[in-house]
CSV table of C-alpha atoms in Angstrom, one decimal:
chain,number,residue,atom,x,y,z
A,1,MET,CA,5.3,-23.0,2.3
A,2,ALA,CA,5.4,-18.3,3.0
A,3,TYR,CA,8.4,-17.1,1.1
A,4,ARG,CA,9.5,-13.1,1.5
A,5,LEU,CA,11.9,-10.6,-0.8
A,6,GLY,CA,15.4,-10.6,1.0
A,7,GLY,CA,17.0,-7.9,0.7
A,8,ASP,CA,15.9,-4.7,2.3
A,9,SER,CA,12.6,-4.4,0.2
A,10,LYS,CA,9.8,-2.6,0.9
A,11,LEU,CA,7.4,-3.1,-2.1
A,12,ILE,CA,5.3,-5.7,-0.2
A,13,GLU,CA,4.9,-3.0,2.6
A,14,ARG,CA,4.2,0.2,0.8
A,15,ASN,CA,2.7,-1.2,-2.6
A,16,LEU,CA,5.0,0.2,-4.1
A,17,SER,CA,4.9,-0.2,-8.0
A,18,VAL,CA,6.8,-3.8,-10.1
A,19,ILE,CA,7.2,-1.4,-13.3
A,20,GLU,CA,8.4,1.5,-11.2
A,21,THR,CA,11.0,-0.5,-9.5
A,22,VAL,CA,12.8,-3.6,-10.1
A,23,LEU,CA,10.8,-4.2,-13.2
A,24,ASN,CA,11.6,-0.8,-14.8
A,25,CYS,CA,13.2,-1.7,-18.1
A,26,TYR,CA,11.3,-4.9,-18.9
A,27,ASP,CA,10.0,-2.6,-22.5
A,28,THR,CA,13.9,-2.4,-23.4
A,29,LEU,CA,14.9,-5.5,-25.0
A,30,ASP,CA,16.3,-3.4,-28.3
A,31,ASP,CA,17.8,-1.0,-26.3
A,32,ASP,CA,21.3,-2.3,-26.8
A,33,ASP,CA,22.2,0.7,-23.9
A,34,PHE,CA,19.7,-0.3,-21.6
A,35,GLU,CA,21.1,-4.4,-21.7
A,36,TRP,CA,23.0,-3.6,-18.2
A,37,ASP,CA,19.8,-2.2,-16.6
A,38,ARG,CA,18.2,-5.8,-17.1
A,39,ASP,CA,20.8,-7.6,-15.1
A,40,PHE,CA,19.0,-9.5,-12.8
A,41,HIS,CA,15.0,-8.7,-14.3
A,42,LEU,CA,14.7,-12.4,-14.5
A,43,HIS,CA,16.3,-12.5,-10.5
A,44,HIS,CA,13.3,-9.5,-9.3
A,45,ARG,CA,10.8,-11.5,-11.7
A,46,SER,CA,11.0,-15.1,-10.3
A,47,ALA,CA,11.7,-13.5,-6.8
A,48,LEU,CA,8.1,-11.9,-7.0
A,49,GLU,CA,6.8,-14.8,-8.7
A,50,PHE,CA,7.3,-16.7,-5.4
A,51,VAL,CA,6.0,-13.9,-3.4
A,52,ARG,CA,3.2,-13.2,-6.3
A,53,ASP,CA,0.0,-13.6,-3.2
A,54,GLN,CA,2.0,-11.1,-1.2
A,55,LEU,CA,1.0,-8.5,-3.9
A,56,ASN,CA,-1.7,-6.9,-4.5
A,57,ASP,CA,-3.7,-6.6,-6.8
A,58,ALA,CA,-1.6,-4.0,-9.4
A,59,GLN,CA,0.9,-5.4,-8.8
A,60,ARG,CA,-0.6,-9.1,-10.3
A,61,ALA,CA,-1.7,-7.4,-13.3
A,62,GLU,CA,2.1,-5.8,-13.7
A,63,LEU,CA,3.4,-9.8,-13.3
A,64,ASP,CA,1.1,-10.0,-16.5
A,65,LYS,CA,2.3,-6.9,-18.5
A,66,VAL,CA,5.5,-7.4,-18.2
A,67,ASP,CA,4.6,-11.6,-18.8
A,68,ALA,CA,2.4,-10.5,-21.5
A,69,HIS,CA,5.6,-7.6,-22.8
A,70,TRP,CA,8.7,-11.2,-23.3
A,71,GLN,CA,5.8,-13.3,-24.9
A,72,GLU,CA,5.0,-10.6,-27.6
A,73,ASN,CA,8.7,-9.8,-27.9
A,74,ALA,CA,10.0,-12.6,-27.7
A,75,GLU,CA,13.1,-13.3,-30.3
A,76,ALA,CA,14.0,-10.0,-28.7
A,77,PHE,CA,13.3,-11.4,-24.8
A,78,ASN,CA,15.7,-14.2,-26.5
A,79,ARG,CA,18.3,-12.0,-27.5
A,80,ALA,CA,18.4,-9.6,-23.8
A,81,PHE,CA,18.3,-13.2,-22.2
A,82,ALA,CA,20.8,-14.7,-23.4
A,83,VAL,CA,24.0,-14.1,-21.0
A,84,GLU,CA,21.3,-14.9,-18.0
A,85,HIS,CA,19.4,-18.3,-20.0
A,86,HIS,CA,22.8,-19.6,-20.6
A,87,GLN,CA,24.6,-19.2,-17.4
A,88,HIS,CA,22.1,-18.6,-15.0
A,89,LYS,CA,22.3,-21.9,-12.0
A,90,PRO,CA,19.0,-23.1,-10.8
A,91,LYS,CA,20.0,-24.1,-7.0
A,92,VAL,CA,21.6,-20.5,-6.3
A,93,ALA,CA,20.7,-17.7,-8.2
A,94,LEU,CA,17.8,-16.9,-6.4
A,95,VAL,CA,20.3,-16.0,-3.2
A,96,GLY,CA,19.8,-12.5,-2.3
A,97,PHE,CA,16.4,-12.1,-4.1
A,98,VAL,CA,13.9,-14.3,-2.2
A,99,VAL,CA,13.7,-17.0,1.2
A,100,ASP,CA,11.6,-19.2,2.3
A,101,GLU,CA,10.7,-19.0,5.9
A,102,GLY,CA,13.1,-21.0,7.4
A,103,GLY,CA,16.0,-18.7,5.2
A,104,GLU,CA,16.5,-21.2,2.6
A,105,THR,CA,16.7,-19.5,-1.1
A,106,PRO,CA,14.6,-21.4,-2.5
A,107,PRO,CA,16.0,-23.3,-6.5
A,108,ILE,CA,14.0,-22.0,-9.2
A,109,PRO,CA,11.7,-23.5,-10.3
A,110,GLN,CA,11.2,-25.5,-13.8
A,111,GLY,CA,7.4,-23.3,-14.3
A,112,HIS,CA,9.7,-20.4,-14.8
A,113,TRP,CA,9.8,-19.8,-17.6
A,114,TRP,CA,11.7,-16.3,-17.7
A,115,TRP,CA,14.7,-18.4,-17.0
A,116,LYS,CA,14.7,-20.3,-21.2
A,117,PRO,CA,14.2,-18.8,-24.7
A,118,ILE,CA,10.9,-18.4,-25.9
A,119,GLU,CA,10.7,-21.4,-28.2
A,120,LYS,CA,7.3,-19.8,-30.0
A,121,GLN,CA,5.5,-17.1,-29.1
A,122,GLU,CA,1.7,-19.2,-29.6
A,123,ASN,CA,3.0,-22.3,-26.8
A,124,ASN,CA,4.6,-19.5,-23.9
A,125,ASN,CA,1.7,-20.8,-21.2
A,126,ASP,CA,2.4,-24.8,-21.2
């Protein structure tokens, strides 16, 4: 099934940097001053995973860099996203972020590990 980013996103068509745009504070997990900037990081991360095949190599490498950073900093990740981990609604969390070819918003798949606290660093890729 084909997916597209919601809203007026030009990220794919303009080959924009993922880190410089929607995931720009991915590495500020321990910085309490930037808590508000992370409100939609998990949403954007899921949306980008749905369109991963449409991203260029550099954009996919950026997603891998974000994932690796989050996994390497599991404790800070869990603390930074604690509210999202406990309050998101899988069936509607991605409204406005990604749609399928019929214009419907998909639910968060089980494989989108970032929507749950990281239990153990050595088991991240299970």
